[in-house]
Amino acid sequence: MATVKFLNEDTQITMPDGANLRFKALENRIDLYTFSGKLMNCGGYGQCGTCVVDVVDGHENLSPRTAVEERKLKKWPETCRLACQTTVHGPVTIATKPKKSGRSSSQQSKTA
């Protein structure tokens, strides 16, 4: 079992090893999408790039970036992933709805 802590939501969920991050987040009512993403997401197929999350801790416990992520996340920091393309294999800390410039606003305020 893997534990995923969502910083912005102050929520922690447990999921089976190898579970899809997007599916389990939505199943547990974690809002991954900005307004436009809610209207225009692809349903988890990696086509839209709207389920971006920032991996604050535990990057080594996630599946490697896919070719889809490499294309969609060219302008994002290396710590960002597409939740729909990511499987979890251990403890991870995630910030939802990051800005392209880097860490999410809640993470920036914690490190400032």
Coordinates of C-alpha atoms in Angstrom, one line a residue:
M1 CA 0.0 0.0 0.0
A2 CA 1.2 3.5 -0.8
T3 CA 0.3 6.7 1.0
V4 CA -0.2 9.9 -0.9
K5 CA -0.3 13.2 0.9
F6 CA -2.0 16.1 -1.0
L7 CA -0.6 19.3 0.5
N8 CA -3.2 21.9 -0.8
E9 CA -6.1 19.8 0.4
D10 CA -4.4 18.7 3.7
T11 CA -5.5 15.2 2.9
Q12 CA -3.8 11.8 2.9
I13 CA -5.0 8.8 1.1
T14 CA -3.8 5.2 0.9
M15 CA -3.9 3.3 -2.4
P16 CA -2.6 -0.1 -3.6
D17 CA 0.9 -0.3 -5.1
G18 CA 0.7 0.5 -8.8
A19 CA -2.6 2.5 -8.6
N20 CA -3.1 5.3 -11.0
L21 CA -2.7 8.7 -9.3
R22 CA -5.5 10.5 -11.2
F23 CA -8.1 7.7 -10.8
K24 CA -7.5 7.4 -7.0
A25 CA -7.3 11.2 -6.4
L26 CA -10.7 11.7 -8.2
E27 CA -12.1 8.7 -6.4
N28 CA -11.2 10.4 -3.1
R29 CA -12.6 13.8 -4.2
I30 CA -9.2 15.4 -4.7
D31 CA -9.7 18.2 -7.3
L32 CA -6.9 18.0 -9.8
Y33 CA -8.3 20.4 -12.4
T34 CA -8.4 24.2 -12.8
F35 CA -11.7 25.5 -14.3
S36 CA -10.7 25.0 -17.9
G37 CA -9.4 21.5 -17.1
K38 CA -12.8 20.6 -15.6
L39 CA -14.4 21.6 -18.9
M40 CA -11.9 20.2 -21.3
N41 CA -10.1 17.2 -19.8
C42 CA -9.5 14.1 -21.9
G43 CA -10.7 11.6 -19.2
G44 CA -7.3 10.3 -18.3
Y45 CA -5.7 9.4 -21.6
G46 CA -2.8 11.9 -21.5
Q47 CA -4.1 14.0 -24.4
C48 CA -5.0 17.3 -22.8
G49 CA -2.3 17.8 -20.2
T50 CA -4.7 19.3 -17.6
C51 CA -4.1 17.0 -14.7
V52 CA -0.6 18.3 -13.9
V53 CA 0.6 17.8 -10.3
D54 CA 3.9 18.8 -8.6
V55 CA 5.7 16.0 -6.8
V56 CA 7.1 17.6 -3.7
D57 CA 8.5 14.5 -2.1
G58 CA 8.8 10.8 -3.1
H59 CA 9.5 11.2 -6.8
E60 CA 11.4 7.9 -6.7
N61 CA 8.2 6.1 -5.7
L62 CA 6.4 6.9 -8.9
S63 CA 6.5 5.3 -12.3
P64 CA 9.0 6.9 -14.8
R65 CA 7.7 9.7 -17.0
T66 CA 6.0 8.4 -20.1
A67 CA 6.7 9.7 -23.7
V68 CA 3.3 11.5 -23.5
E69 CA 4.5 13.4 -20.3
E70 CA 7.8 14.3 -21.9
R71 CA 5.9 16.0 -24.8
K72 CA 3.2 17.6 -22.7
L73 CA 5.4 18.8 -19.8
K74 CA 8.3 20.4 -21.8
K75 CA 7.7 23.8 -20.3
W76 CA 7.0 22.5 -16.7
P77 CA 9.5 21.8 -14.0
E78 CA 11.0 18.3 -13.8
T79 CA 9.0 17.7 -10.6
C80 CA 5.7 17.9 -12.4
R81 CA 3.8 14.9 -13.7
L82 CA 0.5 14.2 -15.4
A83 CA -1.6 12.4 -12.8
C84 CA -3.3 10.2 -15.5
Q85 CA 0.1 8.8 -16.6
T86 CA 1.5 8.2 -13.1
T87 CA 1.3 5.1 -11.0
V88 CA 2.2 5.2 -7.3
H89 CA 4.6 2.6 -5.7
G90 CA 5.3 4.2 -2.3
P91 CA 4.9 7.3 -0.1
V92 CA 4.5 10.5 -2.1
T93 CA 3.7 14.2 -1.4
I94 CA 1.7 16.0 -4.1
A95 CA 0.8 19.6 -4.7
T96 CA -2.2 19.9 -7.0
K97 CA -2.8 22.7 -9.6
P98 CA 0.9 23.9 -9.8
K99 CA 1.9 27.0 -11.7
K100 CA 4.2 26.5 -14.7
S101 CA 6.9 28.6 -12.9
G102 CA 7.4 25.9 -10.3
R103 CA 6.0 24.9 -6.9
S104 CA 2.3 25.5 -6.0
S105 CA 1.5 28.7 -4.0
S106 CA 1.0 26.7 -0.8
Q107 CA 4.4 25.1 -1.2
Q108 CA 6.0 28.4 -2.0
S109 CA 4.6 29.9 1.2
K110 CA 5.8 27.0 3.3
T111 CA 9.4 27.4 2.0
A112 CA 9.5 31.2 2.1

